[in-house]
Coordinates of C-alpha atoms in Angstrom, one line a residue:
M722 CA -45.4 -162.5 101.8
P723 CA -45.6 -162.0 97.9
D724 CA -44.1 -164.3 95.4
S725 CA -40.8 -164.2 95.1
F726 CA -39.3 -163.0 91.4
D727 CA -37.5 -166.0 89.5
L728 CA -34.9 -162.8 87.9
G729 CA -32.8 -165.4 86.3
E730 CA -29.1 -165.6 86.0
P731 CA -27.6 -162.2 86.8
P732 CA -25.7 -160.5 83.1
Q733 CA -22.6 -162.3 82.8
P734 CA -20.0 -159.6 81.4
A735 CA -18.3 -160.2 78.0
K736 CA -15.6 -163.0 77.7
A737 CA -12.2 -161.0 76.2
E738 CA -11.3 -162.7 73.2
A739 CA -7.8 -164.7 74.2
Y740 CA -4.6 -162.5 72.8
R741 CA -3.5 -164.2 69.2
V742 CA 0.2 -163.2 69.0
L743 CA 1.2 -161.5 65.5
A744 CA 3.0 -164.7 64.4
R745 CA -0.3 -166.2 64.2
K746 CA -2.9 -163.4 63.9
Y747 CA -1.0 -162.1 60.3
R748 CA 0.0 -165.9 59.2
P749 CA -0.7 -165.7 55.0
Q750 CA -4.1 -167.0 54.2
T751 CA -3.4 -166.2 50.0
F752 CA -0.5 -166.6 47.9
A753 CA -0.7 -162.8 47.3
E754 CA 0.2 -162.1 51.3
L755 CA 3.3 -164.8 51.1
I756 CA 6.0 -162.1 50.9
G757 CA 9.4 -162.9 49.2
Q758 CA 8.2 -166.1 47.7
D759 CA 7.2 -164.8 43.6
A760 CA 9.1 -167.3 41.7
M761 CA 7.0 -170.0 43.4
V762 CA 3.9 -168.8 43.4
T763 CA 4.3 -168.2 40.0
T764 CA 5.2 -172.3 39.3
L765 CA 2.3 -173.2 41.0
G766 CA -0.4 -170.6 39.6
N767 CA 0.7 -171.9 36.1
A768 CA 0.4 -175.7 37.1
I769 CA -3.1 -175.4 38.2
K770 CA -3.9 -173.2 35.1
R771 CA -2.5 -175.8 33.3
D772 CA -3.9 -179.3 34.6
R773 CA -0.2 -180.2 35.6
L774 CA 0.0 -180.6 39.2
A775 CA 2.3 -183.2 41.1
H776 CA 0.9 -185.6 43.1
A777 CA 3.7 -184.7 45.7
F778 CA 5.4 -181.2 47.1
L779 CA 8.0 -180.7 49.2
M780 CA 8.8 -177.3 50.9
T781 CA 12.3 -176.5 52.5
G782 CA 13.5 -173.4 53.9
V783 CA 15.0 -172.1 57.7
R784 CA 12.0 -171.6 59.5
G785 CA 9.4 -169.3 59.5
V786 CA 9.6 -168.8 55.8
G787 CA 6.1 -170.2 55.5
K788 CA 6.6 -173.5 54.5
T789 CA 3.3 -174.9 56.4
S790 CA 1.9 -171.9 55.5
T791 CA 2.5 -172.4 51.8
A792 CA 1.1 -176.3 52.6
R793 CA -1.8 -175.1 53.7
L794 CA -2.8 -172.6 51.0
I795 CA -2.0 -175.1 48.4
A796 CA -4.5 -177.5 50.3
K797 CA -6.7 -174.3 49.7
A798 CA -5.5 -174.0 46.2
L799 CA -6.5 -177.6 45.2
N800 CA -10.4 -177.9 47.0
C801 CA -11.7 -174.4 47.0
I802 CA -15.2 -174.5 45.3
G803 CA -16.0 -170.7 45.1
P804 CA -18.6 -168.8 46.7
D805 CA -20.9 -170.5 44.0
G806 CA -20.0 -173.5 44.9
Q807 CA -19.3 -174.4 41.6
G808 CA -15.2 -173.3 41.1
G809 CA -12.4 -175.7 40.5
P810 CA -8.8 -175.1 41.7
T811 CA -7.4 -171.9 41.8
I812 CA -4.6 -169.8 42.8
D813 CA -6.6 -167.2 44.0
P814 CA -8.4 -169.5 47.0
C815 CA -11.9 -167.4 47.4
G816 CA -11.6 -168.2 51.5
V817 CA -15.0 -167.8 51.7
C818 CA -16.6 -171.7 51.0
E819 CA -16.6 -173.9 53.4
P820 CA -13.6 -175.7 52.5
C821 CA -11.3 -172.7 52.4
R822 CA -13.0 -171.5 55.7
A823 CA -12.4 -175.3 57.0
I824 CA -8.8 -175.8 55.9
A825 CA -8.3 -172.3 57.7
E826 CA -9.5 -173.4 60.9
G827 CA -7.8 -176.8 60.6
R828 CA -11.1 -178.7 61.1
H829 CA -11.2 -180.2 57.5
I830 CA -11.8 -184.3 57.7
D831 CA -9.8 -184.7 54.1
V832 CA -6.7 -182.0 54.8
I833 CA -4.4 -183.8 58.0
E834 CA -1.7 -182.1 59.2
M835 CA 1.0 -184.7 60.7
D836 CA 4.3 -183.6 62.7
A837 CA 6.9 -185.5 62.2
A838 CA 8.8 -184.9 64.6
S839 CA 6.1 -186.6 67.1
H840 CA 4.7 -189.8 64.8
T841 CA 8.5 -190.6 63.4
G842 CA 7.5 -195.0 63.1
V843 CA 6.3 -197.1 60.6
D844 CA 3.0 -197.5 62.4
D845 CA 2.1 -193.5 61.6
V846 CA 2.7 -193.8 58.1
R847 CA 1.3 -196.8 57.6
E848 CA -2.3 -195.3 58.7
I849 CA -1.4 -192.4 56.3
I850 CA -1.0 -195.7 53.5
D851 CA -4.3 -197.2 54.5
A852 CA -6.2 -194.3 55.0
S853 CA -5.4 -193.0 51.5
R854 CA -7.0 -195.7 49.7
Y855 CA -10.4 -194.3 50.6
A856 CA -11.8 -191.3 48.8
A857 CA -12.0 -187.8 50.0
V858 CA -15.2 -187.0 52.2
T859 CA -16.3 -183.8 51.0
A860 CA -13.1 -182.4 49.2
R861 CA -11.8 -183.0 45.7
F862 CA -8.8 -184.4 47.1
K863 CA -7.4 -185.7 50.1
I864 CA -4.5 -183.9 51.4
Y865 CA -1.7 -185.0 53.8
I866 CA 0.7 -182.5 55.1
V867 CA 3.5 -183.6 57.0
D868 CA 5.8 -180.9 58.8
E869 CA 9.4 -181.7 59.4
V870 CA 9.3 -184.5 57.8
H871 CA 12.9 -185.2 57.6
M872 CA 12.2 -186.5 60.9
L873 CA 10.6 -189.5 59.7
S874 CA 12.5 -192.5 60.9
K875 CA 14.3 -194.9 57.4
N876 CA 12.0 -197.6 58.1
A877 CA 9.1 -195.0 58.1
F878 CA 10.3 -193.6 54.3
N879 CA 11.1 -196.8 53.2
A880 CA 7.4 -197.6 54.3
L881 CA 6.0 -194.4 52.2
L882 CA 7.7 -194.7 49.1
K883 CA 5.9 -196.7 47.2
T884 CA 2.8 -195.2 48.1
L885 CA 3.9 -191.9 47.6
E886 CA 5.4 -192.9 44.2
E887 CA 1.6 -193.8 43.0
P888 CA -0.7 -192.6 44.9
P889 CA -4.3 -192.6 44.4
A890 CA -5.6 -189.8 41.5
H891 CA -7.6 -188.2 44.7
V892 CA -4.2 -187.9 47.0
K893 CA -1.8 -185.1 47.3
F894 CA 1.3 -185.5 49.6
L895 CA 2.8 -181.5 50.7
F896 CA 5.9 -182.0 52.4
A897 CA 7.9 -179.1 54.9
T898 CA 10.8 -179.6 56.0
T899 CA 14.1 -177.2 57.3
E900 CA 17.1 -180.0 56.6
V901 CA 16.4 -181.2 53.4
N902 CA 19.8 -183.1 53.4
K903 CA 18.5 -185.1 56.1
V904 CA 15.7 -186.7 53.5
P905 CA 16.4 -189.6 51.5
I906 CA 16.9 -189.0 48.0
T907 CA 14.6 -191.8 47.2
V908 CA 12.0 -189.3 48.4
L909 CA 13.2 -186.4 46.9
S910 CA 12.9 -187.6 43.4
R911 CA 9.5 -188.5 44.0
C912 CA 8.6 -184.9 45.0
Q913 CA 8.5 -181.9 43.1
R914 CA 10.3 -179.2 45.4
F915 CA 9.9 -175.7 46.3
D916 CA 13.3 -174.3 48.1
L917 CA 11.6 -171.2 50.0
R918 CA 13.7 -168.2 50.0
R919 CA 15.0 -166.0 52.8
I920 CA 12.6 -163.3 52.5
P921 CA 15.0 -159.8 52.1
A922 CA 15.0 -157.6 55.2
E923 CA 13.7 -154.3 53.1
K924 CA 10.4 -156.3 52.3
L925 CA 10.0 -157.5 56.2
A926 CA 10.5 -154.3 57.2
A927 CA 7.6 -152.8 54.7
H928 CA 5.6 -156.1 55.9
F929 CA 6.5 -154.7 59.6
A930 CA 5.0 -151.3 58.7
E931 CA 1.9 -152.8 57.4
V932 CA 1.1 -155.1 60.5
C933 CA 1.8 -152.1 62.7
G934 CA -0.8 -150.0 60.9
K935 CA -3.4 -152.3 61.3
E936 CA -2.4 -152.5 65.2
G937 CA -2.6 -149.0 64.8
V938 CA 0.9 -148.8 66.0
T939 CA 3.7 -146.4 65.5
A940 CA 7.0 -147.5 64.9
E941 CA 10.1 -145.8 63.4
P942 CA 11.3 -146.9 60.1
E943 CA 14.8 -147.6 62.0
A944 CA 13.3 -149.6 64.7
L945 CA 11.7 -151.8 61.8
A946 CA 14.6 -152.0 60.2
L947 CA 16.9 -153.4 63.6
I948 CA 14.0 -155.8 63.8
A949 CA 13.9 -157.5 60.0
R950 CA 18.0 -157.3 60.1
A951 CA 17.5 -159.6 63.6
A952 CA 14.7 -161.5 61.9
E953 CA 17.2 -163.1 59.4
G954 CA 14.9 -163.9 56.6
S955 CA 12.0 -165.0 58.6
A956 CA 8.3 -163.7 59.1
R957 CA 7.6 -165.3 62.4
D958 CA 10.5 -164.7 63.6
G959 CA 10.8 -161.0 62.7
L960 CA 6.5 -161.1 63.7
S961 CA 8.0 -162.5 67.5
I962 CA 10.2 -159.9 67.8
L963 CA 8.0 -157.3 66.7
D964 CA 5.3 -158.2 69.1
Q965 CA 8.0 -158.1 72.2
A966 CA 9.0 -154.6 70.9
I967 CA 5.5 -154.0 70.7
A968 CA 4.4 -154.9 74.6
H969 CA 8.5 -153.5 75.4
A970 CA 6.8 -149.3 74.1
D971 CA 6.0 -147.0 76.6
L972 CA 2.2 -146.2 77.3
D973 CA 1.2 -143.5 75.7
G974 CA -1.3 -142.3 79.5
G975 CA -2.6 -145.5 79.4
H976 CA -4.5 -145.3 76.2
G977 CA -2.1 -147.0 74.3
V978 CA 1.1 -147.4 72.6
S979 CA 2.7 -144.3 71.7
G980 CA 5.4 -145.9 69.4
V981 CA 7.9 -148.6 69.3
T982 CA 11.6 -146.7 68.9
A983 CA 14.8 -148.0 67.4
D984 CA 16.6 -147.0 71.0
A985 CA 14.5 -149.4 72.9
V986 CA 14.6 -152.2 70.4
R987 CA 18.2 -152.0 70.5
Q988 CA 17.5 -152.0 74.1
M989 CA 15.7 -155.2 73.6
L990 CA 17.5 -157.0 71.4
G991 CA 20.8 -156.1 73.3
L992 CA 22.3 -154.7 70.2
S993 CA 25.3 -152.1 70.3
D994 CA 24.4 -148.1 69.9
R995 CA 25.5 -147.9 65.8
G996 CA 26.8 -144.5 66.8
A997 CA 28.7 -146.2 69.9
V998 CA 30.0 -148.6 67.9
R999 CA 31.2 -146.0 65.1
D1000 CA 33.3 -144.0 67.6
L1001 CA 34.7 -147.0 69.2
F1002 CA 35.8 -147.9 65.4
A1003 CA 37.3 -144.5 64.5
M1004 CA 39.5 -145.2 68.0
L1005 CA 40.5 -148.3 67.2
L1006 CA 42.1 -146.8 64.1
A1007 CA 43.6 -143.8 65.9
G1008 CA 45.4 -146.1 68.0
D1009 CA 43.8 -144.8 71.0
A1010 CA 43.5 -147.6 73.4
A1011 CA 42.7 -146.0 76.4
G1012 CA 39.4 -144.4 74.5
S1013 CA 38.5 -147.4 73.1
L1014 CA 38.4 -150.1 76.0
A1015 CA 36.2 -146.7 78.2
S1016 CA 33.9 -147.0 75.0
L1017 CA 33.7 -151.0 75.4
R1018 CA 33.1 -150.7 79.3
R1019 CA 30.5 -148.2 78.6
Q1020 CA 28.5 -150.5 76.5
Y1021 CA 29.1 -153.3 78.3
D1022 CA 27.2 -151.3 81.5
Y1023 CA 24.5 -150.7 79.6
G1024 CA 23.8 -154.2 79.3
V1025 CA 25.3 -154.8 76.0
D1026 CA 26.7 -158.1 75.0
P1027 CA 30.8 -158.2 74.3
V1028 CA 29.8 -160.7 71.3
A1029 CA 27.8 -158.1 70.2
V1030 CA 30.0 -154.9 70.1
L1031 CA 32.3 -157.6 68.2
R1032 CA 29.7 -158.9 65.4
A1033 CA 28.7 -154.9 65.3
L1034 CA 32.6 -154.2 64.2
L1035 CA 32.8 -157.0 61.8
E1036 CA 29.6 -155.4 60.0
T1037 CA 31.4 -152.5 59.8
V1038 CA 34.7 -153.7 58.4
H1039 CA 32.8 -155.2 55.7
G1040 CA 30.1 -152.7 55.1
I1041 CA 33.1 -150.3 54.4
T1042 CA 34.8 -153.1 52.1
L1043 CA 31.3 -153.1 50.0
T1044 CA 31.4 -149.6 49.7
K1045 CA 35.3 -149.4 48.5
V1046 CA 33.9 -151.5 45.9
G1047 CA 31.0 -149.8 45.2
A1048 CA 28.2 -151.6 46.2
A1049 CA 24.9 -150.3 46.9
P1050 CA 24.1 -148.3 50.1
D1051 CA 21.7 -150.2 52.2
P1052 CA 18.5 -148.2 52.3
A1053 CA 17.8 -149.3 55.5
Q1054 CA 21.1 -148.0 57.2
P1055 CA 21.0 -144.0 58.5
V1056 CA 22.8 -141.5 56.4
E1057 CA 25.2 -140.9 59.4
E1058 CA 26.3 -144.7 59.0
R1059 CA 26.4 -144.4 55.4
T1060 CA 28.1 -141.1 55.8
A1061 CA 31.3 -142.8 57.7
R1062 CA 31.7 -146.0 55.7
I1063 CA 32.1 -143.3 52.4
D1064 CA 34.7 -142.0 54.2
W1065 CA 36.5 -144.9 56.0
A1066 CA 36.3 -146.3 52.5
T1067 CA 38.1 -143.9 50.8
G1068 CA 41.0 -143.5 53.4
L1069 CA 41.3 -147.3 54.0
S1070 CA 43.0 -149.5 51.6
F1071 CA 42.4 -153.3 50.6
P1072 CA 45.0 -154.9 52.7
V1073 CA 43.9 -152.7 56.1
L1074 CA 40.6 -153.6 55.6
H1075 CA 41.3 -157.5 55.5
R1076 CA 44.0 -157.5 58.2
L1077 CA 41.3 -155.9 60.4
W1078 CA 38.5 -157.9 59.4
Q1079 CA 41.1 -161.0 60.3
L1080 CA 42.1 -159.3 63.7
V1081 CA 37.8 -158.3 64.3
L1082 CA 36.8 -162.0 63.5
K1083 CA 39.3 -163.7 65.4
G1084 CA 38.4 -161.8 68.2
H1085 CA 34.4 -162.7 67.9
D1086 CA 35.6 -166.4 68.2
E1087 CA 37.7 -166.0 71.2
V1088 CA 35.0 -163.3 73.1
A1089 CA 32.2 -166.3 71.9
T1090 CA 34.2 -169.1 74.4
A1091 CA 35.8 -167.3 76.7
A1092 CA 35.2 -167.9 80.5
L1093 CA 35.8 -164.0 80.6
P1094 CA 34.1 -162.2 77.8
I1095 CA 34.2 -158.6 78.9
E1096 CA 38.3 -159.1 79.4
A1097 CA 38.8 -161.7 76.2
A1098 CA 37.2 -158.4 74.4
E1099 CA 39.4 -155.8 76.1
M1100 CA 42.4 -158.3 74.7
A1101 CA 41.1 -158.5 71.3
L1102 CA 40.7 -154.6 70.6
L1103 CA 44.4 -154.0 71.9
R1104 CA 45.4 -156.4 69.6
V1105 CA 43.7 -154.3 66.7
I1106 CA 45.4 -151.1 67.9
H1107 CA 48.6 -152.8 68.3
A1108 CA 48.3 -154.5 64.6
S1109 CA 47.4 -151.0 63.5
Q1110 CA 51.2 -150.0 64.6
L1111 CA 52.8 -152.0 62.4
P1112 CA 54.3 -152.1 58.8
D1113 CA 52.0 -153.7 55.7
P1114 CA 52.4 -157.0 55.5
G1115 CA 53.9 -156.4 52.1
E1116 CA 56.0 -153.6 53.3
L1117 CA 57.3 -155.9 56.4
A1118 CA 58.7 -159.0 54.1
R1119 CA 60.3 -156.8 51.7
R1120 CA 62.0 -155.1 54.8
L1121 CA 62.8 -158.3 55.7
A1122 CA 63.9 -160.1 52.1
E1123 CA 66.4 -156.8 52.4
G1124 CA 67.5 -157.5 55.5
G1125 CA 66.5 -154.2 56.6
A1126 CA 65.3 -153.4 60.7
V1127 CA 61.7 -153.8 61.3
Q1128 CA 59.9 -150.6 63.9
A1129 CA 56.7 -150.3 64.8
V1130 CA 55.4 -147.1 63.3
P1131 CA 52.4 -144.7 64.8
A1132 CA 48.9 -144.6 63.4
T1133 CA 49.3 -143.5 60.0
P1134 CA 47.5 -139.7 59.3
A1135 CA 45.0 -140.8 56.7
I1136 CA 43.6 -143.1 59.8
A1137 CA 42.0 -140.6 62.1
A1138 CA 40.2 -140.6 65.0
T1139 CA 36.8 -139.6 62.9
P1140 CA 35.8 -139.6 59.4
V1141 CA 35.3 -136.4 59.2
A1142 CA 39.5 -136.1 60.7
A1143 CA 40.7 -138.6 57.8
T1144 CA 39.3 -136.7 55.0
A1145 CA 41.0 -133.3 56.4
A1146 CA 44.4 -135.1 57.7
T1147 CA 47.7 -134.0 55.9
A1148 CA 48.3 -136.8 53.0
P1149 CA 51.7 -137.7 53.4
E1150 CA 54.3 -137.1 50.8
P1151 CA 54.1 -139.6 47.2
A1152 CA 56.9 -141.7 46.6
P1153 CA 60.1 -140.3 44.4
S1154 CA 58.3 -143.1 41.5
L1155 CA 55.2 -145.1 41.7
V1156 CA 56.4 -147.6 38.9
P1157 CA 58.5 -150.6 40.1
E1158 CA 61.8 -151.5 39.0
T1159 CA 62.1 -154.9 38.1
F1160 CA 58.7 -157.2 36.6
E1161 CA 59.1 -159.1 39.9
D1162 CA 58.0 -155.8 42.0
L1163 CA 55.6 -155.0 39.9
V1164 CA 53.9 -158.8 40.9
A1165 CA 54.7 -158.0 44.7
R1166 CA 53.1 -154.9 44.9
L1167 CA 49.9 -156.0 42.7
E1168 CA 49.9 -158.7 45.6
D1169 CA 50.1 -156.2 48.2
S1170 CA 47.1 -154.0 46.5
G1171 CA 44.8 -156.8 47.4
S1172 CA 45.1 -158.5 43.3
L1173 CA 45.8 -161.8 44.3
A1174 CA 44.3 -163.6 41.9
L1175 CA 46.1 -161.7 39.0
A1176 CA 49.2 -161.4 41.1
A1177 CA 49.1 -165.2 41.0
R1178 CA 48.3 -165.9 37.5
L1179 CA 51.4 -163.2 36.5
Y1180 CA 53.8 -165.1 38.9
N1181 CA 52.7 -168.9 37.7
G1182 CA 52.3 -168.4 34.4
A1183 CA 53.9 -164.7 32.8
R1184 CA 57.4 -164.9 30.9
V1185 CA 58.7 -161.4 30.4
V1186 CA 60.0 -161.1 26.8
R1187 CA 60.6 -156.9 27.5
Y1188 CA 59.8 -155.2 30.7
A1189 CA 60.6 -151.0 30.0
P1190 CA 57.7 -149.7 32.0
P1191 CA 55.4 -148.1 31.0
E1192 CA 54.9 -151.3 28.1
L1193 CA 55.2 -154.9 29.3
M1194 CA 55.9 -157.8 26.8
L1195 CA 55.3 -161.1 27.6
S1196 CA 55.7 -164.5 25.6
G1197 CA 52.7 -165.7 23.2
S1198 CA 54.6 -169.4 24.7
R1199 CA 51.4 -168.4 27.2
P1200 CA 48.8 -166.8 25.9
M1201 CA 46.1 -164.8 28.7
T1202 CA 42.6 -164.3 28.0
A1203 CA 41.5 -161.0 26.7
D1204 CA 39.7 -160.5 30.3
T1205 CA 43.0 -161.0 31.6
V1206 CA 45.3 -158.7 29.9
A1207 CA 42.0 -155.7 31.0
E1208 CA 42.5 -156.3 34.4
L1209 CA 46.3 -156.6 34.1
T1210 CA 46.4 -153.1 32.1
A1211 CA 43.8 -151.7 34.4
A1212 CA 45.2 -153.2 37.5
L1213 CA 48.7 -151.1 36.4
K1214 CA 46.8 -148.1 35.4
L1215 CA 45.5 -147.7 39.2
L1216 CA 48.9 -148.8 40.8
T1217 CA 51.2 -146.3 38.8
K1218 CA 48.9 -143.5 38.1
Q1219 CA 49.4 -144.1 34.3
G1220 CA 48.5 -145.7 31.0
W1221 CA 50.4 -149.3 30.2
R1222 CA 50.7 -150.9 26.7
I1223 CA 50.7 -154.9 27.0
G1224 CA 52.1 -156.6 24.1
F1225 CA 53.1 -160.6 23.5
D1226 CA 56.0 -161.5 21.3
D1227 CA 56.5 -165.3 19.9
V1228 CA 59.9 -165.7 21.2
P1229 CA 60.3 -167.7 24.7
G1230 CA 61.2 -165.0 27.3
T1231 CA 62.6 -165.1 30.7
P1232 CA 61.4 -168.0 33.0
T1233 CA 58.4 -167.4 34.6
L1234 CA 58.8 -165.8 38.7
K1235 CA 57.9 -169.7 40.2
E1236 CA 60.5 -171.0 37.8
Q1237 CA 63.2 -169.0 39.1
E1238 CA 62.5 -169.3 42.7
D1239 CA 62.1 -172.9 42.0
A1240 CA 65.5 -173.3 40.2
N1241 CA 67.0 -171.4 42.6
A1242 CA 65.6 -173.5 46.1
E1243 CA 67.3 -176.5 43.4
A1244 CA 70.0 -174.8 43.5
K1245 CA 70.4 -174.2 47.0
R1246 CA 69.6 -178.0 48.0
L1247 CA 72.3 -179.0 45.8
A1248 CA 75.3 -176.8 47.4
V1249 CA 73.7 -178.1 50.2
W1250 CA 73.7 -181.7 49.3
D1251 CA 77.2 -181.1 48.2
S1252 CA 78.9 -179.2 50.9
P1253 CA 81.3 -181.2 52.8
M1254 CA 79.4 -182.0 56.0
I1255 CA 76.6 -183.7 54.0
R1256 CA 79.2 -185.3 52.1
A1257 CA 80.9 -187.0 55.3
A1258 CA 77.5 -187.8 56.1
R1259 CA 76.8 -189.5 53.0
E1260 CA 79.4 -191.4 53.0
A1261 CA 78.7 -192.5 56.9
F1262 CA 75.2 -193.3 56.4
P1263 CA 74.7 -194.6 52.3
E1264 CA 71.4 -194.3 52.8
T1265 CA 71.4 -190.5 53.7
V1266 CA 68.5 -188.4 52.2
L1267 CA 67.6 -184.6 51.9
E1268 CA 64.1 -183.9 52.6
D1269 CA 62.5 -181.5 50.4
W1270 CA 64.5 -177.8 50.6
P1271 CA 61.0 -175.1 50.7
G1272 CA 61.7 -171.9 47.4
K1273 CA 60.3 -168.9 48.5
R1274 CA 56.7 -169.9 46.2
R1275 CA 54.3 -167.1 47.7
L1276 CA 51.7 -167.5 45.2
A1277 CA 52.3 -171.1 44.0

């Protein structure tokens, strides 16, 4: 038989590289890649250039803003030797020298990372103290990175204090924590502290777009904006959501991901559709109970959490209020959303918006803890609709004060089923006069219009010399600041549709509204005290006292 041939091991298929999640793959490797923390980078760069480096740094902030990444970047910046091996500390580490590569890969012998959550005791800290006495093996500095440092025990912190205050020249401590309030003040005072900010949503969306480009994935801008808002300022959380959205996206014939859509992201996150929320909000304002409940049930059947619906309504009320005060619009919002908010801001007053906010907020809290969430959400919406048919609180107070009847009224025509209808609705006939008859009525009108602080200042401090609209003369014994006078002038012009002249005279003037109400309350108290029934009780029980007699004191 012919000799057999040894062909060796059959060829093995190449081992596929393990997938790395986006949050790890796109961890910043340079300070230029660290988004949203420009002030901290500038401070560190200046400290390195001027050789004014602290011996201990503390990075604090919410999850995912780059605390541990910043600590590793500082380690690289302090130990970088440059491509030629002759460089010194720099805010722009080269990333190619052996110290930079070893630190990035987590294998540098002189850069020690410790998780304080699993090393909380004195013995763990004692190891750091003992090792810190010895010089670095290969690096310029021996660096200790302690993550979640607030988890150290009280004794561990105390053991570290002396070394932290006077460490050897070759040692640097880098601490990271999400709960800086749990770090002892004695430790904080020995560290240079950096508060890392939440990353703005627009910067996160731009970062996610760049990541999608590198991954060969197309994504709708609105989808990235939704992910950025859901991340709540955390780059790591946002990248994790983006990772999930890419996996959730449809496949294009098996050749790759076709794209991340806003609808898919909403479905994945359980967010309420913005169009459905606008329709629901319009039905609430119109008092359409059946339509509102049907809209809520449709979203619930699609898998939307009732709490998410109430949260979306809160965001809508908040957005309309900001639009009404002239805040800049969110560029990530769809055009339809911005247009609807502008229309609603035109048709809704501040008192109505504040009342809506309180009603929806109360409903949100109830639904979040309810045993029957969808039923609680329905009751909350019905409460909002019922409140829309009640008179304004200021009008209600005046009717009660005048002894008039209080009746429910239909939804005002200015609050219609859709924003377009709201602008087209017929406005109610104007009142015969916009000017309040008395100074007290004027203060009440200011309060009802939302100018609570201004109304309170007038109620407590203004002594009227002459009230002859559009002129108001006040006593100079209670002077007002120029800002208050300007604010009052603008508020009165907006309230009465005419300009006012406000002056001061050096005469006492009438008592303030608060002083008048206090005097009235005291007069009522004395009248009760001297009444025959109370006088008989005082004679029978000499120690009888009359408890505090409450006055009106609406703005006190």
